[in-house]
XYZ file of C-alpha atoms in Angstrom:
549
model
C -86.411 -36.616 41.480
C -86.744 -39.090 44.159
C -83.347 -40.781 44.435
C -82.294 -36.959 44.442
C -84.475 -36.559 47.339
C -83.816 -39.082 49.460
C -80.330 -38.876 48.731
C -79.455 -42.063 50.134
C -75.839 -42.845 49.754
C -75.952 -46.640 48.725
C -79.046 -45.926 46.670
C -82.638 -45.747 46.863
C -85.411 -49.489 46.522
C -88.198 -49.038 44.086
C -90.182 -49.136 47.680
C -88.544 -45.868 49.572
C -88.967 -44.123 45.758
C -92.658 -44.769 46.023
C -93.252 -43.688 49.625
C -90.935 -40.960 48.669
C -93.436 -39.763 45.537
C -96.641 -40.420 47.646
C -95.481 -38.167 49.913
C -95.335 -35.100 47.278
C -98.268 -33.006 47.116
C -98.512 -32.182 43.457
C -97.991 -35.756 42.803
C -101.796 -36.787 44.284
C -103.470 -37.809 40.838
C -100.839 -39.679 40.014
C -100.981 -42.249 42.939
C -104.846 -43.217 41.702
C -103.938 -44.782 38.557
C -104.306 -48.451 39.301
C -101.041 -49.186 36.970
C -98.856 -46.673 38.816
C -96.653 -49.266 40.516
C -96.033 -51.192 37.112
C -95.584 -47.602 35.199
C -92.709 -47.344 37.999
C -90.873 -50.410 37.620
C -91.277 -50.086 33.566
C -89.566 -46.397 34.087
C -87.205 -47.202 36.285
C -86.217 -50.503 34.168
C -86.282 -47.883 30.950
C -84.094 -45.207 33.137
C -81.745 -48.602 33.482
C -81.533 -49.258 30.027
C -80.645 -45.574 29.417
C -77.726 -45.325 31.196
C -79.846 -42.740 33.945
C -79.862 -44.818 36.433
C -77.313 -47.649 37.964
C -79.123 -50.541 39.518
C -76.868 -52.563 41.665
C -79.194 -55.163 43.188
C -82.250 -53.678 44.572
C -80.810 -50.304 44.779
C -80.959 -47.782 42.092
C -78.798 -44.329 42.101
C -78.301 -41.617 40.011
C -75.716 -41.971 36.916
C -73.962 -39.300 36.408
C -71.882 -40.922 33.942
C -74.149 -39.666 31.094
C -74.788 -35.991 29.600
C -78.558 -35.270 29.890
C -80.180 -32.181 28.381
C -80.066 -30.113 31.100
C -76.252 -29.740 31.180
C -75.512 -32.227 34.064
C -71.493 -32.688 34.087
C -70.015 -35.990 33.229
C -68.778 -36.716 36.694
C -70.222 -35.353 40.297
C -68.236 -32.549 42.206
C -67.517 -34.644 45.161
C -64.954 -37.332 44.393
C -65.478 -40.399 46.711
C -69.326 -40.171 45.598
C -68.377 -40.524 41.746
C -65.013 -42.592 41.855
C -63.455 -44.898 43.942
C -59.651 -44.439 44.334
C -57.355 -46.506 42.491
C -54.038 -48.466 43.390
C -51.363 -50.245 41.432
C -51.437 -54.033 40.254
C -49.056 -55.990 40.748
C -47.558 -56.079 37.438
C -47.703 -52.477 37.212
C -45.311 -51.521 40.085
C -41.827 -51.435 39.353
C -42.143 -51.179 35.548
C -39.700 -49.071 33.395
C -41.362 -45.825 32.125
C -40.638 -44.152 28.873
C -39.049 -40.396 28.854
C -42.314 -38.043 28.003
C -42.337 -35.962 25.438
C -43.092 -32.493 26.301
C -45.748 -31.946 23.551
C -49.453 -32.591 23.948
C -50.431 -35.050 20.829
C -53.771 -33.435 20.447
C -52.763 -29.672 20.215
C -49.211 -29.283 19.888
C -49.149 -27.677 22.580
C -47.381 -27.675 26.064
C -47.578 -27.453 29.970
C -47.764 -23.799 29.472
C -50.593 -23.291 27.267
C -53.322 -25.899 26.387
C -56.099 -25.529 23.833
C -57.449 -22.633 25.422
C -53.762 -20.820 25.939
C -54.008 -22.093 28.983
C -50.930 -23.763 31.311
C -52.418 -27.112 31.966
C -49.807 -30.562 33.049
C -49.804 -33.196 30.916
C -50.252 -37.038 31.283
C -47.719 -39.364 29.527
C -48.207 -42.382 28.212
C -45.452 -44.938 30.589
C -44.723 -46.981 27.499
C -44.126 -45.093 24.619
C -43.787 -41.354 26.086
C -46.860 -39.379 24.310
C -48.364 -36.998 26.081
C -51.918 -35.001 25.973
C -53.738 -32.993 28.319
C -56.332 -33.775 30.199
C -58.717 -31.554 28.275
C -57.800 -32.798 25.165
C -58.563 -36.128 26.455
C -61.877 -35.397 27.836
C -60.702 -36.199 31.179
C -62.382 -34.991 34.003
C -60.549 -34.224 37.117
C -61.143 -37.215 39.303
C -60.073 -39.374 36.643
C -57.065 -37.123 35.541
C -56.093 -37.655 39.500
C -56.570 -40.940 39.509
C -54.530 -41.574 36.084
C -51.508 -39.810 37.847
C -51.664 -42.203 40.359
C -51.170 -44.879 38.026
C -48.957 -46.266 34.858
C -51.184 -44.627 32.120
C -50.947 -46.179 28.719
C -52.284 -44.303 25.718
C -55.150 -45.528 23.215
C -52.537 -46.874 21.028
C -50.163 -48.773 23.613
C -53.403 -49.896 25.541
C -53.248 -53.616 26.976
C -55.760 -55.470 28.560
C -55.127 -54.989 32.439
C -56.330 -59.000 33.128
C -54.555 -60.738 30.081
C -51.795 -58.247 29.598
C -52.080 -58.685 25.575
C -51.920 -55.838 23.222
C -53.662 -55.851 20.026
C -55.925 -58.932 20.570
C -59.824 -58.051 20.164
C -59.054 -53.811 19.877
C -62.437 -53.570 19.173
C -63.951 -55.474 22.415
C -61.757 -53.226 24.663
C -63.457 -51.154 27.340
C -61.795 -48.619 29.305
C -62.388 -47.898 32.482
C -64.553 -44.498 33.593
C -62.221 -44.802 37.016
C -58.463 -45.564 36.109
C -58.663 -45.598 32.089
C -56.965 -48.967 32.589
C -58.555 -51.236 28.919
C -60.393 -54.850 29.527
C -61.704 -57.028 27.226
C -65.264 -58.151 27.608
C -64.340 -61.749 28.117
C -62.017 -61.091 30.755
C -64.247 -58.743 32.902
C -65.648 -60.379 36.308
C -67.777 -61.211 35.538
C -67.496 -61.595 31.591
C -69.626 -59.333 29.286
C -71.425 -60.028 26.260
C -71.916 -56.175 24.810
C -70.917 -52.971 25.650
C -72.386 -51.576 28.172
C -74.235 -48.556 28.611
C -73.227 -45.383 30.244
C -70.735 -44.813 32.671
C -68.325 -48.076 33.710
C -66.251 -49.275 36.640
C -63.815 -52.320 35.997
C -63.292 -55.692 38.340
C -60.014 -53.469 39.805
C -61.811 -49.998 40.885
C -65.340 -51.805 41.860
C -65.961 -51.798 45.507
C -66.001 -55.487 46.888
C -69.740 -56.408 47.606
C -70.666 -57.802 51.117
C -73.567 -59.464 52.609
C -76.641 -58.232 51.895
C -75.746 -56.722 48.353
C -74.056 -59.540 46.925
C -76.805 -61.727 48.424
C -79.222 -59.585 46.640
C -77.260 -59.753 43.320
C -76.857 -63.278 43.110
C -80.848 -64.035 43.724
C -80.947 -61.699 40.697
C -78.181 -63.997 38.565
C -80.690 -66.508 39.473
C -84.048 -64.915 38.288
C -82.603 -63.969 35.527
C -81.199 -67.544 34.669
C -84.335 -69.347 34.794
C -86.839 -67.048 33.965
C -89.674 -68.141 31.050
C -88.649 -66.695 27.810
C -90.188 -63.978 26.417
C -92.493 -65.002 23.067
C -92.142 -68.288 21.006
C -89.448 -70.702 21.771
C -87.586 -71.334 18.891
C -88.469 -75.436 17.576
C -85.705 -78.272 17.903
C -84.912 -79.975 15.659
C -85.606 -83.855 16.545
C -83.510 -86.760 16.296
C -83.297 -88.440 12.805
C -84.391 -91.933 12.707
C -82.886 -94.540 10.164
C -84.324 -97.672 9.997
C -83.178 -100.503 7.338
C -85.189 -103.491 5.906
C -81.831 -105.944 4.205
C -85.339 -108.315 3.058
C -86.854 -105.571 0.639
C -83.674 -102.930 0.561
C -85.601 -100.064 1.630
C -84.624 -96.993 3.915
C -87.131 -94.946 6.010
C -85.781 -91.528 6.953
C -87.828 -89.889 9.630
C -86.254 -86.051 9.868
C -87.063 -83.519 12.710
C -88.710 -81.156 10.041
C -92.258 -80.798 9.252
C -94.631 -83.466 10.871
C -93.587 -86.397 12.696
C -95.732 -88.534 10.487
C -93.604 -87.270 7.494
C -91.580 -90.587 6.297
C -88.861 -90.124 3.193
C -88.494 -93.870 1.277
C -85.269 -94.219 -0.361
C -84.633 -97.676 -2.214
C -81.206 -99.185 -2.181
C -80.106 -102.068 -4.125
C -78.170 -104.471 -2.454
C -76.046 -106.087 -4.944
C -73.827 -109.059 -2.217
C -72.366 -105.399 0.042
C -72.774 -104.258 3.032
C -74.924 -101.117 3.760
C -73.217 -98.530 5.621
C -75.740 -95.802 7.453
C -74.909 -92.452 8.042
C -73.388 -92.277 12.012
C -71.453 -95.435 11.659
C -67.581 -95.234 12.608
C -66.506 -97.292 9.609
C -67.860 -94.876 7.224
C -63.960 -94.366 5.595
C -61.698 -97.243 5.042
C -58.206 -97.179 4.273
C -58.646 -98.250 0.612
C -60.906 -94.900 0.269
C -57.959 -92.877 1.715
C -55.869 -93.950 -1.020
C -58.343 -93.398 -3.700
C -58.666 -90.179 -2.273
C -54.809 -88.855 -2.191
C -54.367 -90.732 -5.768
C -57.340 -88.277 -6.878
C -55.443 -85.189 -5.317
C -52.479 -85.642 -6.415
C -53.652 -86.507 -9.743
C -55.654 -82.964 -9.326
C -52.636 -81.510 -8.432
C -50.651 -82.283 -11.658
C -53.357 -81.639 -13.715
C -53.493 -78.109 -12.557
C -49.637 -77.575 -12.216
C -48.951 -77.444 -8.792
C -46.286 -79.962 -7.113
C -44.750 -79.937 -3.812
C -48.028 -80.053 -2.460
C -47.183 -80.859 0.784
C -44.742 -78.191 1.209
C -47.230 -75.726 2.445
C -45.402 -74.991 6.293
C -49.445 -73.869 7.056
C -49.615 -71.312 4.649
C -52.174 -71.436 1.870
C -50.986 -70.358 -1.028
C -47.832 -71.335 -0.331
C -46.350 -70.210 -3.601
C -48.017 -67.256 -5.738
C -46.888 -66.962 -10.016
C -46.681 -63.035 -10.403
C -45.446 -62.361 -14.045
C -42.200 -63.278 -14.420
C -41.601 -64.147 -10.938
C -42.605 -67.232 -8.563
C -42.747 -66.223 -4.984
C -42.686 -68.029 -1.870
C -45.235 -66.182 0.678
C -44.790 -65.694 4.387
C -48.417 -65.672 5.541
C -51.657 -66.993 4.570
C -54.207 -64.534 3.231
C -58.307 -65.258 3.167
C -58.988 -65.934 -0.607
C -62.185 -67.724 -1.146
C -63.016 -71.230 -0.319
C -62.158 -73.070 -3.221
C -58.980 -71.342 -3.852
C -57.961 -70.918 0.155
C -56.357 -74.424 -0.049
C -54.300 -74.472 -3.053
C -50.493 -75.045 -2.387
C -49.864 -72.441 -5.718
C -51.913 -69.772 -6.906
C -51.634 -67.646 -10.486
C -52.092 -63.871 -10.298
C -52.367 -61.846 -13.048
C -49.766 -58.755 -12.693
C -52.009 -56.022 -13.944
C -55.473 -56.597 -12.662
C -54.876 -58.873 -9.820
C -56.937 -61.600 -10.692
C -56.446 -65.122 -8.967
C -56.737 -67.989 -10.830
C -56.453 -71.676 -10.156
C -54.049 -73.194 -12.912
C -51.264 -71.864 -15.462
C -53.911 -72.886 -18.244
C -56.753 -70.326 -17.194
C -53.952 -68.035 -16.764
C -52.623 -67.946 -19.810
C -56.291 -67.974 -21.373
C -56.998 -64.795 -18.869
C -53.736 -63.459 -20.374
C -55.107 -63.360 -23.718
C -58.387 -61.297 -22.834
C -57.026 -59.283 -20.372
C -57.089 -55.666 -21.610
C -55.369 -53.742 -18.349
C -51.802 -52.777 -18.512
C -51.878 -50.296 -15.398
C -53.725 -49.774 -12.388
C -57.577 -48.626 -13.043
C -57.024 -45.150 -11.779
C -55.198 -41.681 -13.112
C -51.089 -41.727 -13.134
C -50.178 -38.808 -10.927
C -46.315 -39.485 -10.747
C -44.231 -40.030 -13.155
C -40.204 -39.854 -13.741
C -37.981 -42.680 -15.726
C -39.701 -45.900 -15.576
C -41.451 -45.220 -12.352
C -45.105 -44.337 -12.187
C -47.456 -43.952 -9.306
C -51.716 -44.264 -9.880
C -53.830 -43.019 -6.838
C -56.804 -45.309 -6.690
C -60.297 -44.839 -5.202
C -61.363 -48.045 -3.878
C -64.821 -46.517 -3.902
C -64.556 -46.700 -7.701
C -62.294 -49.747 -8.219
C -63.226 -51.916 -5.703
C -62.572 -55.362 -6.897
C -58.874 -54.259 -7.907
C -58.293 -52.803 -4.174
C -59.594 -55.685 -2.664
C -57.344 -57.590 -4.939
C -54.940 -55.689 -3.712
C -55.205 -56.413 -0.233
C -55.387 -59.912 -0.799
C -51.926 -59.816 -2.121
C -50.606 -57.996 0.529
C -51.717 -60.255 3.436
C -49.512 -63.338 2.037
C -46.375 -60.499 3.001
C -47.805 -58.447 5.998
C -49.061 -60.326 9.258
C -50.866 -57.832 10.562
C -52.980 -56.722 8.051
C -56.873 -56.742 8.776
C -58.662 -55.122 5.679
C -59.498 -57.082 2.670
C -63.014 -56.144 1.517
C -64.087 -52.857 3.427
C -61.969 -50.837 0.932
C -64.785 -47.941 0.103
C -62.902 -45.607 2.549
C -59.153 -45.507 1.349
C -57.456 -44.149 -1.312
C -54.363 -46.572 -2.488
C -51.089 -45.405 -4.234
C -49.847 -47.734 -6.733
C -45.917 -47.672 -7.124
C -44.836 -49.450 -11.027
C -42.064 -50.163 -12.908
C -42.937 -50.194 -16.862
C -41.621 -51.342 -19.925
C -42.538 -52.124 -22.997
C -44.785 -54.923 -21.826
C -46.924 -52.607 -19.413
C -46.955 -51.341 -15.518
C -45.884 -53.904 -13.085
C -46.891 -53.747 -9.886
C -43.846 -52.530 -6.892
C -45.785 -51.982 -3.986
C -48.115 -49.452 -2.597
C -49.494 -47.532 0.513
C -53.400 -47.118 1.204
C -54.487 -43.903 3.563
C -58.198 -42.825 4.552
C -59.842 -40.295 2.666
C -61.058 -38.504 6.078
C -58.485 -39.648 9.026
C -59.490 -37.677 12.219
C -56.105 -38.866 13.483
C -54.212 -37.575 10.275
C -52.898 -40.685 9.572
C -50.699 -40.556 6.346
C -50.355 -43.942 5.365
C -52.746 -46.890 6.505
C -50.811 -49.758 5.016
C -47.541 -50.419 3.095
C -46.204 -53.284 1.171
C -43.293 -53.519 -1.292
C -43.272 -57.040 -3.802
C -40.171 -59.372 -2.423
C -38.695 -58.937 -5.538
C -38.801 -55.276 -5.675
C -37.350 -55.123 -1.343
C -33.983 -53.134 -0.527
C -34.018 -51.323 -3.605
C -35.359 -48.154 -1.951
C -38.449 -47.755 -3.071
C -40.272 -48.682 0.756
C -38.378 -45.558 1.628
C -39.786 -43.879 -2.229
C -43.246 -44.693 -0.877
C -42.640 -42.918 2.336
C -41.298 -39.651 1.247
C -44.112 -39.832 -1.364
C -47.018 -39.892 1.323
C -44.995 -36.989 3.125
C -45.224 -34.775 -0.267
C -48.976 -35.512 -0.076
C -48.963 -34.174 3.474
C -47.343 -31.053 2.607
C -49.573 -30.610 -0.374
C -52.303 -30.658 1.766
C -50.637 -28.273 4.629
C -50.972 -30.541 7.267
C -48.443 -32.948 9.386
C -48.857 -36.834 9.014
C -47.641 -39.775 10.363
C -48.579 -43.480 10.144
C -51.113 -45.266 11.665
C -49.942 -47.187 14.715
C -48.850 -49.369 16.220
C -46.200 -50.180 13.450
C -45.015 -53.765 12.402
C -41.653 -54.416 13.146
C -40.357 -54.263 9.604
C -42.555 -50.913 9.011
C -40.713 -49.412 12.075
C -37.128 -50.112 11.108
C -38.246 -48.257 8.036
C -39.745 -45.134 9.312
C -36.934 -44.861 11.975
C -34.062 -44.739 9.236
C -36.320 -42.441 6.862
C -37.166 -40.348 10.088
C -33.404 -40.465 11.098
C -32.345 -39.039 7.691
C -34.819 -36.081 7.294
C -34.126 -34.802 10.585
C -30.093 -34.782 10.502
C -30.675 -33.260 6.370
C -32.648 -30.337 7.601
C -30.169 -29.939 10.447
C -27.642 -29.683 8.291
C -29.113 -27.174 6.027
C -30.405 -24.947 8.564
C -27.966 -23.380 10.454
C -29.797 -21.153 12.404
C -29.248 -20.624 16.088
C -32.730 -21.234 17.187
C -34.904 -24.707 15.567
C -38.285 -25.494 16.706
C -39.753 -29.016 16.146
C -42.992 -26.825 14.419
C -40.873 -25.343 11.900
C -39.446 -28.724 11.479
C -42.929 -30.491 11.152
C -43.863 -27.366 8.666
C -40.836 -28.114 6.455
C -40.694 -31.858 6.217
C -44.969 -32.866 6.973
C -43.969 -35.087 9.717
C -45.904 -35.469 13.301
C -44.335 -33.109 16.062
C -44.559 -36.381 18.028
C -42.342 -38.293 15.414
C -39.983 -35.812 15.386
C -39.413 -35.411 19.095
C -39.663 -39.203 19.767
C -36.584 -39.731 16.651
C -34.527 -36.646 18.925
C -34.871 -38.313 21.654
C -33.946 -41.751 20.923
C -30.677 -40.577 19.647
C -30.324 -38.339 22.599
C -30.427 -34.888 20.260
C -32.757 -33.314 23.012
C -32.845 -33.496 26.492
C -35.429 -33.318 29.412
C -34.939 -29.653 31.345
C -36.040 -29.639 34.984
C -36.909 -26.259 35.197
């Protein structure tokens, strides 16, 4: 009420806010409270917290960055009050931009009617060409202005605007309540710890500070700094003292836990050596090296695995899959005492890893799966496909995804598996249901992501069945009467695949529709792919063209 009030443009000091509310009639009994002016600081630092109010030194203002109860829009009416204008970098200018596609991602719908069959333009992403409108991005109109200014980059093209590196910390990305432009934390100015609250300005759109404020700011860096903490300090831990007797071979170890009076005897007995104590630089000698690589490769025999030093810095560096030995191309985050093996053994029906051919072939023996733990919904020839929960088997899916990371680099799930649903591609014989590959989606997908992940086995690659597993999650999207597409940003072998299987749905229906008039809807209907894909695939091979109406 009283930064309203005064409506001071740079913001109102805890001082003017009380003069301001002493000056208010109905506010009388208030002012005799002995505690008011410590009540006010405590609110104002609580409004702070909040998000309510912006503090920039000794100067607090209004935030209308945040939705209150009483309605208040996200951003003021008056632009230069609620954001600052915005101008290129110098990496942006001169950049290529990608053609936009003329169909909003959100709605599927275009400049001429919006959500609310309403003609609304729409902002295009400069790299990859999708396109939204503003109210489907929840932009309001300064920032929809200032975005058309600017090279706008969509959530899933997004680089940081300091580092210029895509996919690197997604999750510590903030975006910018004045441009959109994405920052990580560490490489604000200055660099954040957490997220912070309500609305934000980056480094770029900030006003530059001058005299008095930045004066003022820096005093409070400095408070701040060496202010007393708050409640107990946590105890150090003191410097361990070793002192040795060579007369009567005894060791007193004084630790930094408990008492300082505490005193730990150890007796040694000196038999013509030398004692070595902890700390020393000539703890390891070169005779203990050898010992130590004649123990490891010894080890190594023992549990069948030569070539150790072969690895190229991936651990395992070779996996035993049934029949097969297979050289992987990444390293994938198996447990600790398994992480460094040079070969690991994997049993080909429940995934188990296991450290030698011997416990293998003893697993073997007990081992009562022969399929996937979940229901076969596929079936035709030799080829089977399970749809598991990895809320009910989790230790298979997460066996699953283990195996995957030593073939896909960019793969980040291994153990949160609870929310996906994987489809298990086999090949069976006589002996059981080997494993081909598979694709994992989310149950509930806001995005309508189709497929999560893919993998096919190296063995099983450029037979077709990558492109199997494709068409298979588009049947599941037309089963369930909605478009899909994968989740982006694809890896480079995953887009040479969807751009062929895209290519050769498209130019199929073409040919079998011969109608005068096709629309990319009745396309997406027929064949459950994205709009977007569609028009994207038509444009790179120059099928559709841009009209300038």
């Amino acid at each position: 009420r009283a930064i309203e009030g005064l409506q001071e443009p740079n913001g109102s000091s805890l001082k003017n806010i009380e003069k301001y509310l002493r000056s208010q009639n109905d506010l009388a009994s208030i002012f005799n409270n002995p505690v008011f002016q410590q009540r006010l600081r405590l609110g104002a630092k609580r409004a702070v917290n909040n998000g309510r109010l912006l503090k920039d030194g000794p100067q607090y203002r209004v935030n209308y960055g945040s939705l209150d109860s009483k309605g208040t829009p996200k951003y003021s009416s008056a632009f230069p009050a609620s954001l600052p204008p915005v101008s290129l970098l110098p990496h942006e200018k001169d950049q290529p931009r990608a053609d936009p596609i003329p169909i909003c991602s959100f709605c599927l719908g275009t400049k001429e009617s919006n959500r609310e069959k309403k003609p609304e333009e729409l902002l295009s992403c400069a790299d990859c060409g999708s396109s939204g409108h503003p109210s489907c991005l929840k932009f309001c109109p300064e920032l929809t202005t200032n975005v058309k200014a600017l090279r706008w980059q969509c959530i899933e093209c997004k680089t940081c605007s300091a580092c210029r590196i895509q996919g690197k910390n997604a999750d510590n990305m903030l975006f910018c309540d004045s441009c959109d432009r994405g920052f990580h934390m560490e490489c604000c100015d200055p660099p954040l710890s957490r997220m912070p609250k309500g609305m934000w300005i980056c480094q770029v759109c900030r006003p530059k500070k001058k005299g008095r404020k930045l004066l003022h700011e820096k005093a409070a860096q400095i408070r701040r700094r060496y202010a007393k903490p708050i409640g107990r300090p946590k105890n150090k831990l003191k410097q361990r003292m070793l002192s040795v007797t060579s007369d009567e071979g005894s060791m007193n170890a004084f630790t930094g836990r408990g008492s300082p009076d505490t005193e730990i005897k150890i007796s040694i007995k000196q038999e013509n050596t030398d004692v070595i104590l902890v700390g020393s630089k000539e703890i390891v000698t070169e005779e203990d090296v050898e010992v130590f690589k004649q123990a490891r490769e010894l080890s190594l025999e023992k549990i069948g695995c030569k070539n150790s030093s072969e690895t190229n810095g991936r651990y395992p560096s070779v996996i035993e899959f049934g029949k097969y030995e297979i050289q992987t191309w990444y390293s994938s985050p198996y447990p600790q005492e398994y992480a460094r093996l040079s070969k690991l053994y994997l049993c080909e029906f429940c995934l188990k890893y296991m450290k030698s051919k011997n416990i293998l072939l003893r697993h073997s023996k007990k081992c009562g799966w022969f399929h996937p733990p979940a229901n076969e919904i596929y079936r035709r020839n030799d080829l089977s496909v399970f749809e598991v929960d990895g809320n009910v088997s989790k230790i298979y899916c997460q066996n699953l995804c283990l195996l995957a990371k030593l073939f896909l680099d960019h793969k980040t799930l291994y153990y949160d598996v609870e929310p996906f649903l994987f489809y298990v591609l086999t090949k069976n014989d006589e002996k059981g249901c080997h494993l081909v590959g598979y694709f994992s989606k989310e149950k509930l997908c806001q995005q309508k992501y189709n497929v999560s992940c893919i993998m096919i086995m190296p063995q099983y690659q450029r037979q077709g069945f990558g492109r199997f597993l494709i068409d298979f999650s588009y049947l599941l999207s037309r089963r369930e009467g909605q478009a899909g597409s994968p989740e982006k940003p694809l890896s480079d072998l995953g887009r040479l695949s969807y751009l062929a299987y895209w290519k050769s749905v498209i130019l199929e229906y073409l040919y079998c529709h011969h109608e005068k008039h096709i629309s990319i809807k009745g396309m997406s209907r027929a064949t459950g792919m994205c709009p977007h894909d569609i028009a994207t695939t038509l444009q790179q091979h120059s099928m559709i063209d841009r009209r300038e109406d």
